[in-house]
mmCIF file of C-alpha atoms and ligand atoms in Angstrom:
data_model
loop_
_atom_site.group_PDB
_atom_site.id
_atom_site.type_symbol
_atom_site.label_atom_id
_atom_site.label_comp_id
_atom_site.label_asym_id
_atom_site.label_seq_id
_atom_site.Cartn_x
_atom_site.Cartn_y
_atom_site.Cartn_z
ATOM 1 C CA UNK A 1 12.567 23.293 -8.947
ATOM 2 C CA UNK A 2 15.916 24.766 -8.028
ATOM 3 C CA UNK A 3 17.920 25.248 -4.466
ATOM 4 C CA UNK A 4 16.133 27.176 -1.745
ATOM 5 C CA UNK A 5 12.844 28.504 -4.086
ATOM 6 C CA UNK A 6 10.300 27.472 -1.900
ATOM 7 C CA UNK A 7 7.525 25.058 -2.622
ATOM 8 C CA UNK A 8 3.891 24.243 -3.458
ATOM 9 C CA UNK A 9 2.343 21.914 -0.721
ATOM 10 C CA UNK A 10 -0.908 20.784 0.076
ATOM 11 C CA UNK A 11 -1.294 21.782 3.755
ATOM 12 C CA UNK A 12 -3.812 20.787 6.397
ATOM 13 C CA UNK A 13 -4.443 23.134 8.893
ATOM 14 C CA UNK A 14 -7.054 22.055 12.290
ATOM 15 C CA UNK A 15 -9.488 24.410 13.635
ATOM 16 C CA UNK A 16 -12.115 23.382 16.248
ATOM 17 C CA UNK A 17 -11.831 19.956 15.340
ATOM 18 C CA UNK A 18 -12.260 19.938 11.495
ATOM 19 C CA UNK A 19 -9.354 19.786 9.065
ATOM 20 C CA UNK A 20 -9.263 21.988 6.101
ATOM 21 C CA UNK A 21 -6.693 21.251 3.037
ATOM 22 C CA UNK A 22 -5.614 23.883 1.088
ATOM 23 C CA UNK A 23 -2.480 24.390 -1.357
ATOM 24 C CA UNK A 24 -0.120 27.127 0.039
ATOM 25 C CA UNK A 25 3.567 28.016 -0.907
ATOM 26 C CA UNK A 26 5.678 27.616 1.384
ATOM 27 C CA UNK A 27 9.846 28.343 2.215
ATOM 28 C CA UNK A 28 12.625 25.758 2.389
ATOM 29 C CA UNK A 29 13.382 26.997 6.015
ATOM 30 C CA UNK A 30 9.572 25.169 6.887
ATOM 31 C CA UNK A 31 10.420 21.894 6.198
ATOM 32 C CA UNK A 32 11.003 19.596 8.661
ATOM 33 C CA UNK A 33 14.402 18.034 10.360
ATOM 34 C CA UNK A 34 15.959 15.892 7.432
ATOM 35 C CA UNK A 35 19.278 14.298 6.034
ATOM 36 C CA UNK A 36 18.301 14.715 2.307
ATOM 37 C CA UNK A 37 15.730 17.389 0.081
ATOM 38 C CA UNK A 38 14.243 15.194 -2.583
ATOM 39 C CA UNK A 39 12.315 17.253 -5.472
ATOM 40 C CA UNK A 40 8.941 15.684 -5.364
ATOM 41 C CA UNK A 41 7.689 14.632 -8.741
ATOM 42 C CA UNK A 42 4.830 11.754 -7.646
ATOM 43 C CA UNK A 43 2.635 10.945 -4.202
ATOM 44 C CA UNK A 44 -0.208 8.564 -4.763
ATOM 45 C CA UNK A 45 -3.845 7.732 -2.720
ATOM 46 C CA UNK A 46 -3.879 5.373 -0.060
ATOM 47 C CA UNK A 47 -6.576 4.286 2.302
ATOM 48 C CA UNK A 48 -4.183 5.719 5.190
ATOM 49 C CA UNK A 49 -4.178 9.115 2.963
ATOM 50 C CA UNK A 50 -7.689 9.489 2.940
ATOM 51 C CA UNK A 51 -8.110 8.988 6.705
ATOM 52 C CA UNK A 52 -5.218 11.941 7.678
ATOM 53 C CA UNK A 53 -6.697 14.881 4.879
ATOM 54 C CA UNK A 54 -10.196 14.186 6.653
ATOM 55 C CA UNK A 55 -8.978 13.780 9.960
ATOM 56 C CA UNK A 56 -10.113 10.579 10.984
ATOM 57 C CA UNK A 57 -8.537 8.163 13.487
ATOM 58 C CA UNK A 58 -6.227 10.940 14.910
ATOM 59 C CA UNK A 59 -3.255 9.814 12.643
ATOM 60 C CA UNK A 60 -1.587 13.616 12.716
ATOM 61 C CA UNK A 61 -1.333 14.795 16.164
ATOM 62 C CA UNK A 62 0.150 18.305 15.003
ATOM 63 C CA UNK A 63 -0.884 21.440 12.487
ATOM 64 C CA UNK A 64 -0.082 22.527 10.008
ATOM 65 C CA UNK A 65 0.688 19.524 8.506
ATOM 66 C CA UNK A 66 1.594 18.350 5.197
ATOM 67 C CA UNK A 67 0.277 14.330 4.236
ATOM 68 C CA UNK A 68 1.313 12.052 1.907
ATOM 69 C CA UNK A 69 2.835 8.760 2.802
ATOM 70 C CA UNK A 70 4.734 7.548 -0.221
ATOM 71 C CA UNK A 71 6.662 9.817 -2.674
ATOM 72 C CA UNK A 72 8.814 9.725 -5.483
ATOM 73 C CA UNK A 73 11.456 11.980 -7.103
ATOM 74 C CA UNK A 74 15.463 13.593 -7.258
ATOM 75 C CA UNK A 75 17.257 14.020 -4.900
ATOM 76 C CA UNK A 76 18.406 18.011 -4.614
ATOM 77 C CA UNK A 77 20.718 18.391 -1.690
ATOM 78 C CA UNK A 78 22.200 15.217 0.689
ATOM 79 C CA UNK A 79 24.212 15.537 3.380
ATOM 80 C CA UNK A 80 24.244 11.264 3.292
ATOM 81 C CA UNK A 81 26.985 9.611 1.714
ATOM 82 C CA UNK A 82 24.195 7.332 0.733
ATOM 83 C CA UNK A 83 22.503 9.934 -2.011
ATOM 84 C CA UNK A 84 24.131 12.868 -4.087
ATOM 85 C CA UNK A 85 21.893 15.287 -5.891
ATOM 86 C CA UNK A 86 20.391 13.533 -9.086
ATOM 87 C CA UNK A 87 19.684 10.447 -7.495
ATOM 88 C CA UNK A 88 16.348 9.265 -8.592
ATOM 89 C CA UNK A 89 14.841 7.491 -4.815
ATOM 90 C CA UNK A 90 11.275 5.908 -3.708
ATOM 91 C CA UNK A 91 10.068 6.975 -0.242
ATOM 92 C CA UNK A 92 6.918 4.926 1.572
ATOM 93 C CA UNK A 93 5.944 4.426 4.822
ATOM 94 C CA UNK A 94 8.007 5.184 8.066
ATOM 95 C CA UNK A 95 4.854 7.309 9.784
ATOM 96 C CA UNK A 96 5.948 10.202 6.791
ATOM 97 C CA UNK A 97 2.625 12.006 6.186
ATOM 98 C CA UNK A 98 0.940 11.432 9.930
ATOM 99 C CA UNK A 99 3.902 12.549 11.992
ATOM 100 C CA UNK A 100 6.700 14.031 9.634
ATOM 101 C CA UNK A 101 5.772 16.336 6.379
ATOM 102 C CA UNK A 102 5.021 13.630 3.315
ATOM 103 C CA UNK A 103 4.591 14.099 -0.128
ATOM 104 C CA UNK A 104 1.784 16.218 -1.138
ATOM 105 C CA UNK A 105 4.697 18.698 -1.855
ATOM 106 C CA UNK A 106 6.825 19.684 -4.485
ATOM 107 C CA UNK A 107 9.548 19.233 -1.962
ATOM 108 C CA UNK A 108 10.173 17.192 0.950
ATOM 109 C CA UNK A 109 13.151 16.747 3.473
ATOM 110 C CA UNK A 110 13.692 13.261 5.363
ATOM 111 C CA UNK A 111 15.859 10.863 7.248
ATOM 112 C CA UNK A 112 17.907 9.269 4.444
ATOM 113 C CA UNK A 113 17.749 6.085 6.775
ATOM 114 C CA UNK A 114 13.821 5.784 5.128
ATOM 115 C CA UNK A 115 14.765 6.242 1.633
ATOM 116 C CA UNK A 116 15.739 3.824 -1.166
ATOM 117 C CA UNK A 117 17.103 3.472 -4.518
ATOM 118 C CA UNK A 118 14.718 3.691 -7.958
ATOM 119 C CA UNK A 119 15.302 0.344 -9.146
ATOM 120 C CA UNK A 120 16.459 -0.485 -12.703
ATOM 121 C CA UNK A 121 13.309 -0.820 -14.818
ATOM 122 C CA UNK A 122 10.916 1.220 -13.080
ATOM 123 C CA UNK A 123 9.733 5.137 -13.825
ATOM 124 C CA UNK A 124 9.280 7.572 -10.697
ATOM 125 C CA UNK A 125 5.745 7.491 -12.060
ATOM 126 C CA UNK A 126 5.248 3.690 -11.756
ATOM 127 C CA UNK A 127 7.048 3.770 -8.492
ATOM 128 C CA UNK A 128 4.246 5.732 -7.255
ATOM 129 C CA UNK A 129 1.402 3.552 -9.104
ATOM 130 C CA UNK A 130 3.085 1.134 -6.746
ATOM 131 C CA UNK A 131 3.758 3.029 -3.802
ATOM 132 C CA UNK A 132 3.011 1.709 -0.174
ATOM 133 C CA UNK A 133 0.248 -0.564 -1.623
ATOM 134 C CA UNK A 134 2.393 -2.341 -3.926
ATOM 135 C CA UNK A 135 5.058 -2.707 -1.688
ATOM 136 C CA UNK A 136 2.755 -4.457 1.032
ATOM 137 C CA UNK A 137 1.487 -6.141 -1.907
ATOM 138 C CA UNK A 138 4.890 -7.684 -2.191
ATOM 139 C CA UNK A 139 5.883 -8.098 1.523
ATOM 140 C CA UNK A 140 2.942 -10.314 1.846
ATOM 141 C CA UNK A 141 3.461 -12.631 -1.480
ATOM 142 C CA UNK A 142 7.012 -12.401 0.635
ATOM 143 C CA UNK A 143 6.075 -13.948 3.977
ATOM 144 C CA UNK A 144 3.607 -16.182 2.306
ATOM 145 C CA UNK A 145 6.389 -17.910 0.067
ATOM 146 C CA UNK A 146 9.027 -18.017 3.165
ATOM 147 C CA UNK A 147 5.650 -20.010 4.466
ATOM 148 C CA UNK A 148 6.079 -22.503 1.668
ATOM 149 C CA UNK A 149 3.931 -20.914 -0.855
ATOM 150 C CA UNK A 150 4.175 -22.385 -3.977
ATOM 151 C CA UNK A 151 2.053 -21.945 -7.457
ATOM 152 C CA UNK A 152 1.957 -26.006 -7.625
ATOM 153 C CA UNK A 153 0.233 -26.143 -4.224
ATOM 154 C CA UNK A 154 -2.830 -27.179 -3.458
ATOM 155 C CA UNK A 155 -5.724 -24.599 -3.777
ATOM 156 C CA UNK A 156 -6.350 -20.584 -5.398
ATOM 157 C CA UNK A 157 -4.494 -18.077 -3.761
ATOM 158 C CA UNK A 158 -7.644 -15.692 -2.225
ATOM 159 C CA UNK A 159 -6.533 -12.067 -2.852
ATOM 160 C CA UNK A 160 -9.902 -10.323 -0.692
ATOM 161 C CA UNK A 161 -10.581 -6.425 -1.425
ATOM 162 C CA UNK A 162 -9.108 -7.025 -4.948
ATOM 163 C CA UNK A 163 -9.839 -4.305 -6.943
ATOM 164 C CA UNK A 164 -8.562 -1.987 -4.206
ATOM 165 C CA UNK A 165 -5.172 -0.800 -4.341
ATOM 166 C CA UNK A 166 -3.266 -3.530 -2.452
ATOM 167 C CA UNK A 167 -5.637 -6.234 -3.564
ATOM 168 C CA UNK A 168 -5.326 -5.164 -7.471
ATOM 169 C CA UNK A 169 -1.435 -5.078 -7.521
ATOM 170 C CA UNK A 170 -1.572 -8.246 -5.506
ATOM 171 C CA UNK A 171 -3.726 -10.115 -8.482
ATOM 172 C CA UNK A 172 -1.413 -8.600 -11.426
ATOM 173 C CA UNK A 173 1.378 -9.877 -9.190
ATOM 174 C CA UNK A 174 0.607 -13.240 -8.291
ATOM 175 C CA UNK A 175 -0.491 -14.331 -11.896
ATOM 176 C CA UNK A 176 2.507 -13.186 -13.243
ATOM 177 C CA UNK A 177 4.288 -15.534 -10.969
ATOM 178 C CA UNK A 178 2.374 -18.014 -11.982
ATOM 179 C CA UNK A 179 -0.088 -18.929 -8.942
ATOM 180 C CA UNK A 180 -4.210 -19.181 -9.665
ATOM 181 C CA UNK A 181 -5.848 -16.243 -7.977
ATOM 182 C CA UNK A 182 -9.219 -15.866 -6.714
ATOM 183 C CA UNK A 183 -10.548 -12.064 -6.287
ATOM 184 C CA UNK A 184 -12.605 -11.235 -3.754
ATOM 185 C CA UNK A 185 -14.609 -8.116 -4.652
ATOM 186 C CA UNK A 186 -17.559 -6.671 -3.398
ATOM 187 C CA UNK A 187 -17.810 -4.377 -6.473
ATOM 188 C CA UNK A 188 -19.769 -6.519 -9.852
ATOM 189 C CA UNK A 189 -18.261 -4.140 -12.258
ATOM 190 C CA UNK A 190 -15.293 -5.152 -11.260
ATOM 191 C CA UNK A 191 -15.071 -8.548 -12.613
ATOM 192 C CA UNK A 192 -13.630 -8.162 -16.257
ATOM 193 C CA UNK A 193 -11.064 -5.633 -14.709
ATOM 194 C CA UNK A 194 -9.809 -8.187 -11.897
ATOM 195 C CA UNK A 195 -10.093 -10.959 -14.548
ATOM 196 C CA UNK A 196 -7.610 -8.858 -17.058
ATOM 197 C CA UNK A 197 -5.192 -8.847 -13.958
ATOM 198 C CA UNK A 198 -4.822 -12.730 -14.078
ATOM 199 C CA UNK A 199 -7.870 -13.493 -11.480
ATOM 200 C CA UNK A 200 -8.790 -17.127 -12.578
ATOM 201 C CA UNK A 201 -11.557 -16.967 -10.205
ATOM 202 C CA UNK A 202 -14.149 -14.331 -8.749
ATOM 203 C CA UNK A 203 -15.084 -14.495 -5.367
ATOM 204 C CA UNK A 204 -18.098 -12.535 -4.250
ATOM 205 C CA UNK A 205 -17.126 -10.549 -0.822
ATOM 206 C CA UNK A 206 -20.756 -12.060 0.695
ATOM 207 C CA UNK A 207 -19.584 -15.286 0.129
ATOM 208 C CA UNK A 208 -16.375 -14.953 2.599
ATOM 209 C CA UNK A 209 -18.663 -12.779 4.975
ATOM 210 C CA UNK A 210 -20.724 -15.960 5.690
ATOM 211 C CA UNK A 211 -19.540 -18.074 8.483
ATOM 212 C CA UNK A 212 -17.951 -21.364 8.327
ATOM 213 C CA UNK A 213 -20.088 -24.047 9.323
ATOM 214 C CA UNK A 214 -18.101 -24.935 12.182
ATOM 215 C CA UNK A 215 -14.347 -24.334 12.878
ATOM 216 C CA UNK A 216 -12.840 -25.864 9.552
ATOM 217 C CA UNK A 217 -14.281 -25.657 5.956
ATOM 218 C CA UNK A 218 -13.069 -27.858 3.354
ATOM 219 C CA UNK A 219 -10.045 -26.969 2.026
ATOM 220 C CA UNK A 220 -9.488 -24.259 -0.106
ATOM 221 C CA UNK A 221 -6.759 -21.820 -0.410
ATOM 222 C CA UNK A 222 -3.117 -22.372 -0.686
ATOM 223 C CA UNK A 223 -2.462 -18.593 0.583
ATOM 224 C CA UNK A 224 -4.345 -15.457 1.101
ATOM 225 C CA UNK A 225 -3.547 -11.589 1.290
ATOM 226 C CA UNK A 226 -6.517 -10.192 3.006
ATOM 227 C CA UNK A 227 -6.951 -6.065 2.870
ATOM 228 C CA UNK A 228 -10.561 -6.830 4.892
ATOM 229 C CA UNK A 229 -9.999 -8.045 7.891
ATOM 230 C CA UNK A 230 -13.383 -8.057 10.268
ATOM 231 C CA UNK A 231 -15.628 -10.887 9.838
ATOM 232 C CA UNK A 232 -14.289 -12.410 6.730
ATOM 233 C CA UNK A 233 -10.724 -13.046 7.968
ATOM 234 C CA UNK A 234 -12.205 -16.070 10.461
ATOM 235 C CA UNK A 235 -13.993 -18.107 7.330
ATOM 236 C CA UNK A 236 -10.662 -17.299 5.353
ATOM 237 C CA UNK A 237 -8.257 -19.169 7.681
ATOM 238 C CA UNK A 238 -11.310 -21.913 8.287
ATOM 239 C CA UNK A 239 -10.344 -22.446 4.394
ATOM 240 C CA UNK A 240 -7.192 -22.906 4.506
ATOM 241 C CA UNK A 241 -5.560 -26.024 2.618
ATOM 242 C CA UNK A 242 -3.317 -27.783 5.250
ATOM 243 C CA UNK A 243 -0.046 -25.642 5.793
ATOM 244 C CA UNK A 244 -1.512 -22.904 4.465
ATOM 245 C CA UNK A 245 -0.994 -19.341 5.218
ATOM 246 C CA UNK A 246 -2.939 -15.888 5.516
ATOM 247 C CA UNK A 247 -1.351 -12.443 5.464
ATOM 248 C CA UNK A 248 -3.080 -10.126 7.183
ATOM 249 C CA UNK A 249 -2.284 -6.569 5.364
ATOM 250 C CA UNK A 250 -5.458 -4.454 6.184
ATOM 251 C CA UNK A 251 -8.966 -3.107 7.923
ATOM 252 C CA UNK A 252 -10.972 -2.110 5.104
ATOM 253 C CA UNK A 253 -13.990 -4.662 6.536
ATOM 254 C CA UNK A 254 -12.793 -4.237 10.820
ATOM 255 C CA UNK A 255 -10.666 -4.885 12.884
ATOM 256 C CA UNK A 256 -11.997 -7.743 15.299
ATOM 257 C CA UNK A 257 -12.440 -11.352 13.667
ATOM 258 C CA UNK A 258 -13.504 -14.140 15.268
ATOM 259 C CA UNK A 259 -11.596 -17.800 14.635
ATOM 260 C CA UNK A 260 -10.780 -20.460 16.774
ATOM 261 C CA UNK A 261 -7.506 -22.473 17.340
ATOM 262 C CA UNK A 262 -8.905 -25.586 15.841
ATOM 263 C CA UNK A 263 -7.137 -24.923 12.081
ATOM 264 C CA UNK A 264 -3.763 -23.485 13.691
ATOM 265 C CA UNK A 265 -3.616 -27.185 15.639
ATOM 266 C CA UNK A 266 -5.110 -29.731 12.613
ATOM 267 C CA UNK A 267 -4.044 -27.844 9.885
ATOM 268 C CA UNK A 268 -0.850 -25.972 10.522
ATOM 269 C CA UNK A 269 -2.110 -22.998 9.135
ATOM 270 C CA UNK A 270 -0.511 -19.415 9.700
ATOM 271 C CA UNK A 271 -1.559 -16.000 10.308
ATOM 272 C CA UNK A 272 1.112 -13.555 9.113
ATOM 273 C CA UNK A 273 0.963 -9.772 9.636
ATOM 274 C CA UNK A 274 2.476 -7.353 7.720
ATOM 275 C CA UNK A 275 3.588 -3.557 8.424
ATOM 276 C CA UNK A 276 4.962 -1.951 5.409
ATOM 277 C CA UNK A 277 5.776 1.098 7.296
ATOM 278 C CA UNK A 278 8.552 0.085 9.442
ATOM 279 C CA UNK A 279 9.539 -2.753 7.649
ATOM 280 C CA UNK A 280 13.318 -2.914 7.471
ATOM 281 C CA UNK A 281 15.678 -1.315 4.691
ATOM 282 C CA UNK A 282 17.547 -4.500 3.643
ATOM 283 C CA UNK A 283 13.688 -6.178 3.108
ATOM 284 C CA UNK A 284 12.549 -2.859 0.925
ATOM 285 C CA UNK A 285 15.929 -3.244 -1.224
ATOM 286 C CA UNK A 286 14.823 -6.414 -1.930
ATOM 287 C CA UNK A 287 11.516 -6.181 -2.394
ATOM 288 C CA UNK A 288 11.480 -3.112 -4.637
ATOM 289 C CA UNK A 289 13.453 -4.510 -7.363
ATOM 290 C CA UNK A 290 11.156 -7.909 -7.270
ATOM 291 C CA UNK A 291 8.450 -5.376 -7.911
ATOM 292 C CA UNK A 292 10.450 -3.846 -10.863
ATOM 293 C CA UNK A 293 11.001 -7.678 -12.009
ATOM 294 C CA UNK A 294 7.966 -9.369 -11.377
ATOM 295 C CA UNK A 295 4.878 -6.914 -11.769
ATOM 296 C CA UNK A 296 3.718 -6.340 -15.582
ATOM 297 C CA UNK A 297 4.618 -2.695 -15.960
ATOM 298 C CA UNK A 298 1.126 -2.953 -18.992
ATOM 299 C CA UNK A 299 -0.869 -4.132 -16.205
ATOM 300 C CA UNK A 300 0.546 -1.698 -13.413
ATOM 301 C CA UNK A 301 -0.294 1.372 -16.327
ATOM 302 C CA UNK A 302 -3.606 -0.174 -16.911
ATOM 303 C CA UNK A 303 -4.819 -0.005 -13.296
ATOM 304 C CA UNK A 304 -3.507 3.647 -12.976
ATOM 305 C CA UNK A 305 -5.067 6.999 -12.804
ATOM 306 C CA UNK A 306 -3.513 9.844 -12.463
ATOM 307 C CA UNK A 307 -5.101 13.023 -10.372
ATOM 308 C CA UNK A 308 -3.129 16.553 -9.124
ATOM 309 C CA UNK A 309 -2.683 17.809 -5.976
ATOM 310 C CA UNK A 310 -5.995 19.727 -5.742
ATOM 311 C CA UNK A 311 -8.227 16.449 -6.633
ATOM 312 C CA UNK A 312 -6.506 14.918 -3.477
ATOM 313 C CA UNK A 313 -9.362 15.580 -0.999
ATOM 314 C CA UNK A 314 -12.386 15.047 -3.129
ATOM 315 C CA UNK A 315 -10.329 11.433 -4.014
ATOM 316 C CA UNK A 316 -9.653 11.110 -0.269
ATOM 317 C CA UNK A 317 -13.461 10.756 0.372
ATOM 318 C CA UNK A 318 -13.698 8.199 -2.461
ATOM 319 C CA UNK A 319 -11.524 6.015 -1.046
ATOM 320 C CA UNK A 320 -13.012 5.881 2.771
ATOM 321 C CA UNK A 321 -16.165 4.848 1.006
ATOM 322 C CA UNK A 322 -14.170 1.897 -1.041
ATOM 323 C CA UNK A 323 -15.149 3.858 -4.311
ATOM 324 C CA UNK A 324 -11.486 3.538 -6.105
ATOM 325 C CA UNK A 325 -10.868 0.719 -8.186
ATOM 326 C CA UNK A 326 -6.998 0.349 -8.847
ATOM 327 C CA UNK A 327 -4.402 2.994 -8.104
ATOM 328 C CA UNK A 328 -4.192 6.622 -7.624
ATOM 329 C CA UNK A 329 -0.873 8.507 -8.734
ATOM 330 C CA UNK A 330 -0.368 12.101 -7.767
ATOM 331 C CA UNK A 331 1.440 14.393 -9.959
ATOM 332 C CA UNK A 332 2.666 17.106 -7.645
ATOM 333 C CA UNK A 333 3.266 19.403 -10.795
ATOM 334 C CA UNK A 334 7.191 19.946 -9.706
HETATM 335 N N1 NAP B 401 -0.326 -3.480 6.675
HETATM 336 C C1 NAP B 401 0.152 -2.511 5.926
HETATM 337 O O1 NAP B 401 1.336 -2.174 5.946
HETATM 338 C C2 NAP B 401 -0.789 -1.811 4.993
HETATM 339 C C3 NAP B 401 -0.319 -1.167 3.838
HETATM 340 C C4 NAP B 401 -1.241 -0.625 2.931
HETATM 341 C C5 NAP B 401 -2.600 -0.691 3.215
HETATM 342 N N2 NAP B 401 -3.008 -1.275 4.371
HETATM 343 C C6 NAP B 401 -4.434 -1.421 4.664
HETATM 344 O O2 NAP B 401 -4.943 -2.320 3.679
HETATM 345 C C7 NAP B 401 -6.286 -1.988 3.353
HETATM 346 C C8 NAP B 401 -6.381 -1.748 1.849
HETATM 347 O O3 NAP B 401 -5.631 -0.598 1.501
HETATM 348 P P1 NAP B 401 -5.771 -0.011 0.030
HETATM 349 O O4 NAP B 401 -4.831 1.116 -0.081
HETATM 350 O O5 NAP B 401 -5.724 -1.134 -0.942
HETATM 351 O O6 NAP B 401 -7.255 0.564 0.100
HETATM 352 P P2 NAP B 401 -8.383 0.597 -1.025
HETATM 353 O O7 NAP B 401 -7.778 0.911 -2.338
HETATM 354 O O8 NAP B 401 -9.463 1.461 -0.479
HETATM 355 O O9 NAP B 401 -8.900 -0.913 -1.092
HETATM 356 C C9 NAP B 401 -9.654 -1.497 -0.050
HETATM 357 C C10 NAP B 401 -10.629 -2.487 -0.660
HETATM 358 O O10 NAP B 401 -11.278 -3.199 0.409
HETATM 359 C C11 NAP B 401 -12.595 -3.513 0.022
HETATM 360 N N3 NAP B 401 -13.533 -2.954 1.032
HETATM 361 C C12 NAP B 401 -13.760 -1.646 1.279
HETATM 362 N N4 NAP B 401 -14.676 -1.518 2.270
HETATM 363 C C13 NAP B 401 -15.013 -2.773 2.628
HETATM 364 C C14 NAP B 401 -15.907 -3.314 3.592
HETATM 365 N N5 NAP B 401 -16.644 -2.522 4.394
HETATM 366 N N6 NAP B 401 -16.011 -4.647 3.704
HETATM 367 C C15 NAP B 401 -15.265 -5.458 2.923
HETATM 368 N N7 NAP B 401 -14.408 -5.009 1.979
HETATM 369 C C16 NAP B 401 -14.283 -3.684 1.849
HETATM 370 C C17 NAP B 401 -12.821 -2.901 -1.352
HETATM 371 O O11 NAP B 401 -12.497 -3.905 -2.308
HETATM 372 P P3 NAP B 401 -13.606 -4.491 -3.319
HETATM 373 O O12 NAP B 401 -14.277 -3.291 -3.897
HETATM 374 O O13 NAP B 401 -12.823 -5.277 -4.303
HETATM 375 O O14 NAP B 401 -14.517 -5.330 -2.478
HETATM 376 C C18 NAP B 401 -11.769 -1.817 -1.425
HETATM 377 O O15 NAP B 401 -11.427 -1.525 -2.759
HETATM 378 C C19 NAP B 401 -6.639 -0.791 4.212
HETATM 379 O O16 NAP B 401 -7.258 -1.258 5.385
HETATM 380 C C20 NAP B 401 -5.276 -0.173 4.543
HETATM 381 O O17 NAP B 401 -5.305 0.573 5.711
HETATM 382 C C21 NAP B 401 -2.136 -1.821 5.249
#
């Protein structure tokens, strides 16, 4: 893609309530305010995605629009002394895709504040196998270690909605640092494919949907990263080991739980929550070359799929209904 040639995008435009996606070319002089033009080469699917291209939950407030909340690519023009054309740099997060243009482009321009570095070891490509859900992925195994996680403790770390996209990279993450994972699925044919990520143990998602018999369980968890939320997320923390900690990263299940302070007072157990988007620069440049470190780049490929801009909206409907296993990479075609 060279200087000032326009771009492919795909574009959501509202009429009378619906949203309608189509791919349009558009010119440089549409893109929104921005430090720094990055030449798109990857975007990927998250749950977030598929609520903006189908309009749900009123994430975009104005039309056209372009989504995509995590991209990857070079940098073309910078007027940052942070970046210079060339520069290979990972963007997720920071409301890109509801309220500013994200990456279902060829080209994007942004704040330079919101982007970082490519670390050593790690493709554009696997950046975006990564992406947002990674990264949250790796904020939470974060907070749960600064939380006195530890793979000699007590008790399986519970990974719940594991085959999704957080919960998968979580699993492949986790057992390669060491810790015993239990997946949570509600998907059978799942199993082998969470079980090839490290899982030690399979947790049907019925099983964490029934109620603790009172406020505590026995003990049972060391940590959890929970993508579910709703009803689950009470029997989780009645099930934590003593010091134990949950962090909440997700909906998928609801958004109200029920839980009582009982295990907060005789078990000392924490509830952590986790916001990728606005999470802080100096965090991100830390956590994103952990991720290049500590994830298995074979297991990261294995759990990959890779779609174009015109599958995104059929794929966007897929995901609402928790029908994609793994992660979604989207090659923009730049
Ligand atoms: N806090 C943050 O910064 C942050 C960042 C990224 C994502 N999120 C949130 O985290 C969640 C997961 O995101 P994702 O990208 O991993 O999505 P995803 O790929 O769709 O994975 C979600 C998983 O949740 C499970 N699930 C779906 N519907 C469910 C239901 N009704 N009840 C119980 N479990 C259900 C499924 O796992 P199984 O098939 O294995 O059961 C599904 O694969 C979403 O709520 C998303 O909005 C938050």
């Amino acid at each position: 893609m060279t200087q000032d040639s326009g771009f492919t995008a795909l574009v959501l435009d509202e009429a009378d309530g619906k949203v309608t996606p189509s791919i349009k070319t558009l010119g440089d002089d549409s893109l929104p305010e921005g430090d720094v033009v990055v030449s798109v080469a990857y975007s990927d699917l998250n749950y977030k995605d598929g609520m903006v291209v189908k309009g749900i939950g009123r994430l975009v407030r104005t039309y056209p629009h372009v989504p995509g909340i995590d991209f990857s690519g070079v940098v073309e023009r910078s007027d940052s002394p942070r970046f210079k054309p060339g520069d290979e740099v990972i963007l997720t997060g920071w409301r890109v895709g509801e309220v500013h243009w994200g990456g279902y482009a060829t080209k994007a321009r942004v704040k330079s504040d919101w982007l970082v570095p490519l670390p050593k070891g790690m493709s554009l490509k696997q950046a975006m196998a990564i992406g947002t859900a990674g990264f949250t992925a790796m904020l939470a195994v974060m907070a749960l270690e600064e939380h006195g996680l530890k793979p000699d403790n007590k008790g399986e770390v519970l990974v719940s909605g594991a085959a999704g996209g957080v919960g998968s990279i979580a699993v492949a993450l986790l057992a390669n640092l060491g810790y015993r994972v239990a997946a949570s699925t509600g998907r059978a044919d799942t199993h082998d494919y969470l079980k090839g990520l490290g899982a030690t143990t399979i947790v049907d998602r019925s099983e964490l949907e029934t109620p603790a018999k009172g406020p505590m369980g026995p003990e049972r968890w060391s940590g959890a990263i929970d993508s579910v939320g709703g009803k689950s997320l009470g029997n989780v923390l009645a099930h934590l080991c003593y010091w134990g900690s949950c962090a909440s990263i997700g909906n998928a299940g609801g958004i109200g739980f029920e839980t009582t302070v009982i295990p907060f007072l005789l078990r000392g157990i924490n509830l952590l929550g986790i916001d990728s988007a606005t999470c802080p620069r100096e965090r991100r440049e830390i956590a994103w070359p952990r991720l290049a470190r500590e994830l298995p780049m074979d297991k990261l490929d294995g759990l990959t799929h890779v779609a174009k801009l015109t599958e995104v909206s059929s794929l966007a409907d897929k995901i609402l209904k928790g029908q994609i296993r793994g992660r979604t990479v989207i090659d923009t075609g730049a």
